[in-house]
mmCIF file of C-alpha atoms in Angstrom:
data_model
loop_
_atom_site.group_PDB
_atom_site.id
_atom_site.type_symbol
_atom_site.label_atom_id
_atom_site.label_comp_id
_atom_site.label_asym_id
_atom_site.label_seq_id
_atom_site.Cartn_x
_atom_site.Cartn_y
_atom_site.Cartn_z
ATOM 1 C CA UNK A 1 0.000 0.000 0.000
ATOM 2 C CA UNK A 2 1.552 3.386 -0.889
ATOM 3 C CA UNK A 3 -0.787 5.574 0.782
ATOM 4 C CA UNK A 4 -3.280 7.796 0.358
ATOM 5 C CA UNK A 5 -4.134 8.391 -3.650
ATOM 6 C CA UNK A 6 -5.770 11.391 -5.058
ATOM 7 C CA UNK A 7 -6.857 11.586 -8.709
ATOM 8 C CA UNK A 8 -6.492 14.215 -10.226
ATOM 9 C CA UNK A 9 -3.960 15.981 -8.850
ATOM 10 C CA UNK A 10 -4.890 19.545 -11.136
ATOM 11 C CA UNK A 11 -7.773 20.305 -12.441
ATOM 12 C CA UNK A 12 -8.697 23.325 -14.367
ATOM 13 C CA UNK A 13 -12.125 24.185 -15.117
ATOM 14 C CA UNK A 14 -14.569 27.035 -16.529
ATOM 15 C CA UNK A 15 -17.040 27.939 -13.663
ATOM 16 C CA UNK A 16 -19.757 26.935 -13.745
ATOM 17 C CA UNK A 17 -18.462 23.535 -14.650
ATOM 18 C CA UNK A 18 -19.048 20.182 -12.555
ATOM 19 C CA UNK A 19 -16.076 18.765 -11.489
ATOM 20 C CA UNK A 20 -14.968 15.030 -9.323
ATOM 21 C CA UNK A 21 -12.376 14.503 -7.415
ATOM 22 C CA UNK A 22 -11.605 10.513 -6.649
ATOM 23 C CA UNK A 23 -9.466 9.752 -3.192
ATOM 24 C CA UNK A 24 -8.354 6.180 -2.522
ATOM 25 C CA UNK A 25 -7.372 5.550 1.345
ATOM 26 C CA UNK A 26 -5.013 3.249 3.013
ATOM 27 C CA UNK A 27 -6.602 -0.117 2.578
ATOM 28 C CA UNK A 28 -7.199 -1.144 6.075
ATOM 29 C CA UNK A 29 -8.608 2.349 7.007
ATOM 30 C CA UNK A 30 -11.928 2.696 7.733
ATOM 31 C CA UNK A 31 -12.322 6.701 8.203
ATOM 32 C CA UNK A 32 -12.263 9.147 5.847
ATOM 33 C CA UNK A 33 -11.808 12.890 5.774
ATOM 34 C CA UNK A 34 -12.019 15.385 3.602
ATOM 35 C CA UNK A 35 -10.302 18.997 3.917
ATOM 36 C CA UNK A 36 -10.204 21.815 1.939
ATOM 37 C CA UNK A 37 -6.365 24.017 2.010
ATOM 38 C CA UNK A 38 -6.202 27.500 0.479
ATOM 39 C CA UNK A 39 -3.232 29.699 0.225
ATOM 40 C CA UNK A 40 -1.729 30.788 3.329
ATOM 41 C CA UNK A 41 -4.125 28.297 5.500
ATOM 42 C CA UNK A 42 -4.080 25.306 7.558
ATOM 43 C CA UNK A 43 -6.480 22.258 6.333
ATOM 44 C CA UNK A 44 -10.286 22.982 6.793
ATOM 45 C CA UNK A 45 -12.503 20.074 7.684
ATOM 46 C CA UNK A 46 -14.883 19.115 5.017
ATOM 47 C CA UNK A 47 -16.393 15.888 5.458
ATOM 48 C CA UNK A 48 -16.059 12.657 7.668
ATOM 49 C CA UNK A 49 -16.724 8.773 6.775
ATOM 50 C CA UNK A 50 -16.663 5.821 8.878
ATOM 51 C CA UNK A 51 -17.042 3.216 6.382
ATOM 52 C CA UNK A 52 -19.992 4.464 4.022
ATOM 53 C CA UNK A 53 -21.226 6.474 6.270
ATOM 54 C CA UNK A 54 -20.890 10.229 6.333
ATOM 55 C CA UNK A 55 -21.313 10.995 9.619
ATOM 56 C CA UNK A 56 -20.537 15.002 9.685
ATOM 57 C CA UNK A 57 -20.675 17.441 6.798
ATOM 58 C CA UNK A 58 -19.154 20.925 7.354
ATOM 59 C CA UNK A 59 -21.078 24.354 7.150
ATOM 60 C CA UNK A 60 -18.237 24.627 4.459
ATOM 61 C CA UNK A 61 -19.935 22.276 2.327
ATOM 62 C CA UNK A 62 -22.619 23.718 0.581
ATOM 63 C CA UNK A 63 -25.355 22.073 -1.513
ATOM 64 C CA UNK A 64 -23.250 22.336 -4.490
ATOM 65 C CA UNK A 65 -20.855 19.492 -2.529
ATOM 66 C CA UNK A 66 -21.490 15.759 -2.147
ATOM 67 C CA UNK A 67 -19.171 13.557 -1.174
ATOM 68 C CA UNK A 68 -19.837 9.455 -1.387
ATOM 69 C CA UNK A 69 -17.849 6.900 -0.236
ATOM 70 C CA UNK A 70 -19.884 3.591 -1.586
ATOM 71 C CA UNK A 71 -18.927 0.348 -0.290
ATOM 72 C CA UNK A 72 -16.440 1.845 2.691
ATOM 73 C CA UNK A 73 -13.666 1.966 0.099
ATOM 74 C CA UNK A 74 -12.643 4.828 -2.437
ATOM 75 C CA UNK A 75 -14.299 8.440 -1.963
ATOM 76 C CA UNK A 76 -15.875 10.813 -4.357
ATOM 77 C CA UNK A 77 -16.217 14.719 -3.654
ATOM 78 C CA UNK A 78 -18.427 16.085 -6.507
ATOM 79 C CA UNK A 79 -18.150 19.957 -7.071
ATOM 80 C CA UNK A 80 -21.430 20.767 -8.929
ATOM 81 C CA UNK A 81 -21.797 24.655 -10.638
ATOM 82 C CA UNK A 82 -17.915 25.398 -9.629
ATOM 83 C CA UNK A 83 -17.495 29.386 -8.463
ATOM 84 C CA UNK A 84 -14.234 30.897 -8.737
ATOM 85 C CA UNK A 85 -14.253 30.591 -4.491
ATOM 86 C CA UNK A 86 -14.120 26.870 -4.831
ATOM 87 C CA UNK A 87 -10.140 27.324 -6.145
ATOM 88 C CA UNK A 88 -8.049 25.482 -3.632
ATOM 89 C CA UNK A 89 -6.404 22.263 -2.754
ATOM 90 C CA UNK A 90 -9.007 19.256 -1.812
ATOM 91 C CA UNK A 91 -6.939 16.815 0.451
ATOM 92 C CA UNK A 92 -8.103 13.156 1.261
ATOM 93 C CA UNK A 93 -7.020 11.769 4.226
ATOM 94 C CA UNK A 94 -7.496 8.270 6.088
ATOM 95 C CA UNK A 95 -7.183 6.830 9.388
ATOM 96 C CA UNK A 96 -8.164 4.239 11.678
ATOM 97 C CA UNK A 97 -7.859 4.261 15.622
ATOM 98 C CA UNK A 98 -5.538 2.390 17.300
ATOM 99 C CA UNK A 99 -4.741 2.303 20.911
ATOM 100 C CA UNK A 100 -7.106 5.259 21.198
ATOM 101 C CA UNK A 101 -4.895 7.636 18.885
ATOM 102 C CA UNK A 102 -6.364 8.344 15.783
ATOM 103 C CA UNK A 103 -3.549 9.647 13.079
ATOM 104 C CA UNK A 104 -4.457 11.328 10.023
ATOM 105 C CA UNK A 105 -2.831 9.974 6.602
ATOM 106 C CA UNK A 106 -2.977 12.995 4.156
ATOM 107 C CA UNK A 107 -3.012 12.152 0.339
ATOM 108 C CA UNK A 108 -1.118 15.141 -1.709
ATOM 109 C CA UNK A 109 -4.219 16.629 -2.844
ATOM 110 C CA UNK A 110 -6.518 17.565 -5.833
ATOM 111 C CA UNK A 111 -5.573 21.167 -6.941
ATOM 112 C CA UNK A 112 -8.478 22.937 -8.233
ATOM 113 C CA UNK A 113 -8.591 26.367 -10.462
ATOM 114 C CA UNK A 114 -11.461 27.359 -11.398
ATOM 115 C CA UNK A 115 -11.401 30.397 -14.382
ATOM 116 C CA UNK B 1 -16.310 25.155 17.836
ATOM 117 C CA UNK B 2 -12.189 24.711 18.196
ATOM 118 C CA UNK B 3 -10.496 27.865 17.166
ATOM 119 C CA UNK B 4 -6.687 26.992 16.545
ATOM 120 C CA UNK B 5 -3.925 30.080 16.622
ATOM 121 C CA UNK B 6 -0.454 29.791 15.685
ATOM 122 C CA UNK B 7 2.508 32.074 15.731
ATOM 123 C CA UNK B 8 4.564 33.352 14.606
ATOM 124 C CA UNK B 9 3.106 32.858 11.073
ATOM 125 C CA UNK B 10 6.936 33.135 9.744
ATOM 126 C CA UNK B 11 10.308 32.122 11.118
ATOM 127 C CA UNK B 12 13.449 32.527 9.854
ATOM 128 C CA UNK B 13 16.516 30.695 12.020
ATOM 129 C CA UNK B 14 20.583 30.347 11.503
ATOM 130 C CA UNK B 15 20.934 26.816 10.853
ATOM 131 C CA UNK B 16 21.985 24.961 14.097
ATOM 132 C CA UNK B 17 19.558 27.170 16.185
ATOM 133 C CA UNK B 18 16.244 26.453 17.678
ATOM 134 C CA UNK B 19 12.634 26.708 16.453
ATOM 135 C CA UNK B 20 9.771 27.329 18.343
ATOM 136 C CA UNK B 21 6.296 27.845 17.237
ATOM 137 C CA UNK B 22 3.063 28.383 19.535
ATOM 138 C CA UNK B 23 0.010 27.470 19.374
ATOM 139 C CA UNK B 24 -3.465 28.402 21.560
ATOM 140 C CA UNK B 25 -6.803 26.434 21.440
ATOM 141 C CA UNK B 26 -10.285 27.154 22.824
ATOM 142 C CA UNK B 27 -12.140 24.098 23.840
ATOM 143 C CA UNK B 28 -10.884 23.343 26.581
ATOM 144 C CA UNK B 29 -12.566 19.670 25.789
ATOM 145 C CA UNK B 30 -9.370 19.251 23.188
ATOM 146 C CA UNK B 31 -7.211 16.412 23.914
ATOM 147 C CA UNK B 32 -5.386 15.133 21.229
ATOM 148 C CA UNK B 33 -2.806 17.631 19.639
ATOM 149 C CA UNK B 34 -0.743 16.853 16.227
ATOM 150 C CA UNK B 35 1.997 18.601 14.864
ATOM 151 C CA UNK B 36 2.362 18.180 10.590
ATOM 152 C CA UNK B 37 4.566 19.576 8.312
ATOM 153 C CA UNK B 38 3.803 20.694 4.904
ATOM 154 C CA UNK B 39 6.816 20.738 2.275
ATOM 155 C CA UNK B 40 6.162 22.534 -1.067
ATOM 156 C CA UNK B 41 3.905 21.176 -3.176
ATOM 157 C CA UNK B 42 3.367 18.080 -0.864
ATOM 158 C CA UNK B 43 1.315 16.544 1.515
ATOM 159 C CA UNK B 44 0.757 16.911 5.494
ATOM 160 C CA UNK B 45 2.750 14.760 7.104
ATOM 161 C CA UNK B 46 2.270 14.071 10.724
ATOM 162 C CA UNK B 47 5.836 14.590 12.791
ATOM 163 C CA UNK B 48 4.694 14.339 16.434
ATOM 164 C CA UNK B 49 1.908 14.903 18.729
ATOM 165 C CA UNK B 50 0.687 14.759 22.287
ATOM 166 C CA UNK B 51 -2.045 14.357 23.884
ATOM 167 C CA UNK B 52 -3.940 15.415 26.896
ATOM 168 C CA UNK B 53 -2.678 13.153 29.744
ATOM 169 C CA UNK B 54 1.220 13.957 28.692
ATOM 170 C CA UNK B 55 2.990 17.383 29.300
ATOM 171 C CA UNK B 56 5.920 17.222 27.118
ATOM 172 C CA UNK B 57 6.726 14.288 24.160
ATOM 173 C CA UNK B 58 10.346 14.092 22.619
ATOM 174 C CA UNK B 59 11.236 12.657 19.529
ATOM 175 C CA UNK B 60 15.404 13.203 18.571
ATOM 176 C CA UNK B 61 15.032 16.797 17.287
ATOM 177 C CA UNK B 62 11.584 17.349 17.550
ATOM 178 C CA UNK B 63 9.432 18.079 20.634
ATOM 179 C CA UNK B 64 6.304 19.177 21.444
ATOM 180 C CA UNK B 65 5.206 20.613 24.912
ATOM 181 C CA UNK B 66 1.662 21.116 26.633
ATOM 182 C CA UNK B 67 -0.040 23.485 29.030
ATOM 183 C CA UNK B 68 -3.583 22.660 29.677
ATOM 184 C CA UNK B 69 -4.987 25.217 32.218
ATOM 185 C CA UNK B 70 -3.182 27.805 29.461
ATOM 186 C CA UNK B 71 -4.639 26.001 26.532
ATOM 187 C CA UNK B 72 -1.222 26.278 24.874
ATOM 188 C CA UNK B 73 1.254 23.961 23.038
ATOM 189 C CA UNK B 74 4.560 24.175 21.664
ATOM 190 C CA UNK B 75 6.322 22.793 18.910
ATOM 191 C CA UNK B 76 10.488 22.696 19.085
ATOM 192 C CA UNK B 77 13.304 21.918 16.741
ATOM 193 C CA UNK B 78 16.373 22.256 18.025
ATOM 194 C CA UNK B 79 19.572 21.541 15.597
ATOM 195 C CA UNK B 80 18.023 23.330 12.825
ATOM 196 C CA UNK B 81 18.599 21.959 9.691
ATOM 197 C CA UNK B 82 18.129 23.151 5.788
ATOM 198 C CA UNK B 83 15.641 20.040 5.525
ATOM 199 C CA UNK B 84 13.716 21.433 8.557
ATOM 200 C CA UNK B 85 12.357 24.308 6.119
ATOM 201 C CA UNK B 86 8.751 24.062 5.618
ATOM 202 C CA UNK B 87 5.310 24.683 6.690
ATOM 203 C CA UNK B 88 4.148 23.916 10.141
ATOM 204 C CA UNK B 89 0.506 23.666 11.374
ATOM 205 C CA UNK B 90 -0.487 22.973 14.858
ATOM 206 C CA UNK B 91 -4.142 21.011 15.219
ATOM 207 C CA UNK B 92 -6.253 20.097 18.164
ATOM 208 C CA UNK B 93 -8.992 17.878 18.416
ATOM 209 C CA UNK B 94 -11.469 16.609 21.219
ATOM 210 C CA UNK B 95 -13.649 13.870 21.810
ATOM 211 C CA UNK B 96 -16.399 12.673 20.742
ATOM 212 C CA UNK B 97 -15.536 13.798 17.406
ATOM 213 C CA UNK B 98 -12.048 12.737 17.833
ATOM 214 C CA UNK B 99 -12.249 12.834 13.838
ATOM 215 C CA UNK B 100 -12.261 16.782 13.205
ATOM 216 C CA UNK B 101 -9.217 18.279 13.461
ATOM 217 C CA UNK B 102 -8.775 22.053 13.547
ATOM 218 C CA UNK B 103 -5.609 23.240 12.437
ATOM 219 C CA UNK B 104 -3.672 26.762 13.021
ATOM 220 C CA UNK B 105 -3.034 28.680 10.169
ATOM 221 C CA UNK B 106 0.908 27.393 9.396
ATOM 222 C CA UNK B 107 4.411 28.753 10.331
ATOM 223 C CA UNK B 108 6.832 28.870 7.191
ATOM 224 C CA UNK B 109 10.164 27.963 8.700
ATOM 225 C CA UNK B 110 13.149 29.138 6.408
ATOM 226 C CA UNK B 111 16.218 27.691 8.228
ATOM 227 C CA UNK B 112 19.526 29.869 6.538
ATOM 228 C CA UNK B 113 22.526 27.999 5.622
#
């Protein structure tokens, strides 16, 4: 296993545009996080799974945003009618918890830009 | 909710001299506190952290120190070293939702040859 995979890493796009962003976690991992980085800022929390089930969705996550994670596996984070504020890096990060600690794996992120 | 702040938001050291960076939280329900650092163009990585029931954690260079009734944690490097340059954020969490971390808003660490 070679970590946490995020597909694709940039991805340009006209707003107003849909766009997907696919994050595959550490195998035996059974949360799932997504956070949203802009310039100059620490990781915002997004979204939480444990298995398929999203258990907490951000203010920060508008109706525009759904996120999936069928089967407990891979995740999905659908942008839907992309605004120029949705620019930013979309990290994917897994855990599980063990002996009560629960450490965050951080893919390298999706890069969006939206023109 | 948690309300992370970190300073100083840049630091610029001598090689071979110590690093500190600061960090305050709010909920005072927090308990788990990771350090990660942030290279250019890469991911988070997770260097150290601490958590409630421990007051100070030490790993070679690195260590990370805790003040509870303060709501305050440190982050040190000593030994600076060109490879130590990066981006730091500071993050707290609490339980239940031991899942939601709030982060600070980074340090950029420039250590000078």
């Amino acid at each position: 296993d070679t970590g946490v995979s995020q597909n694709p890493r940039h991805k340009i796009t006209k707003r107003g545009q849909n766009v997907t962003f696919r994050c595959d976690p550490i195998s035996e991992h059974n949360r799932l996080y997504w956070y949203r980085q802009t310039l100059g800022q620490g990781p915002e929390f997004l979204t939480y799974f444990q298995n398929e089930a999203q258990l907490e969705k951000s203010r920060l996550l508008s109706d525009r945003f759904s996120a999936e994670r069928p089967k407990g596996s891979f995740s999905t984070l659908e942008i839907q009618r992309t605004e120029q504020g949705d620019s930013a890096m979309y990290l994917c990060a897994s855990s599980r918890v063990k002996s009560g600690a629960n450490v965050l794996t951080f893919g390298a992120g999706s890069r969006l830009t939206v023109l | 909710g948690e309300n992370v702040e970190q300073h100083p938001s840049t630091l610029s050291v001598q090689e071979g001299d110590s690093a500190v960076i600061k960090c305050t939280y709010s909920d005072s329900a927090s308990n788990y506190f990771p350090w990660y650092k942030q290279e250019l163009g890469k991911r988070p990585q997770l260097i150290i952290d601490i958590r409630s029931n421990v007051g100070e954690k030490k790993d070679q260079r690195i260590a990370v120190t805790l003040n509870k009734t303060a709501k305050h944690f440190s982050l040190h490097i000593t030994e600076t070293q060109p490879e130590d340059s990066a981006v730091y954020f500071c993050a707290a969490s609490a339980i239940p939702r031991d899942y939601k971390l709030s982060f600070g808003a980074g340090t950029t660490v420039t250590v000078r040859a």
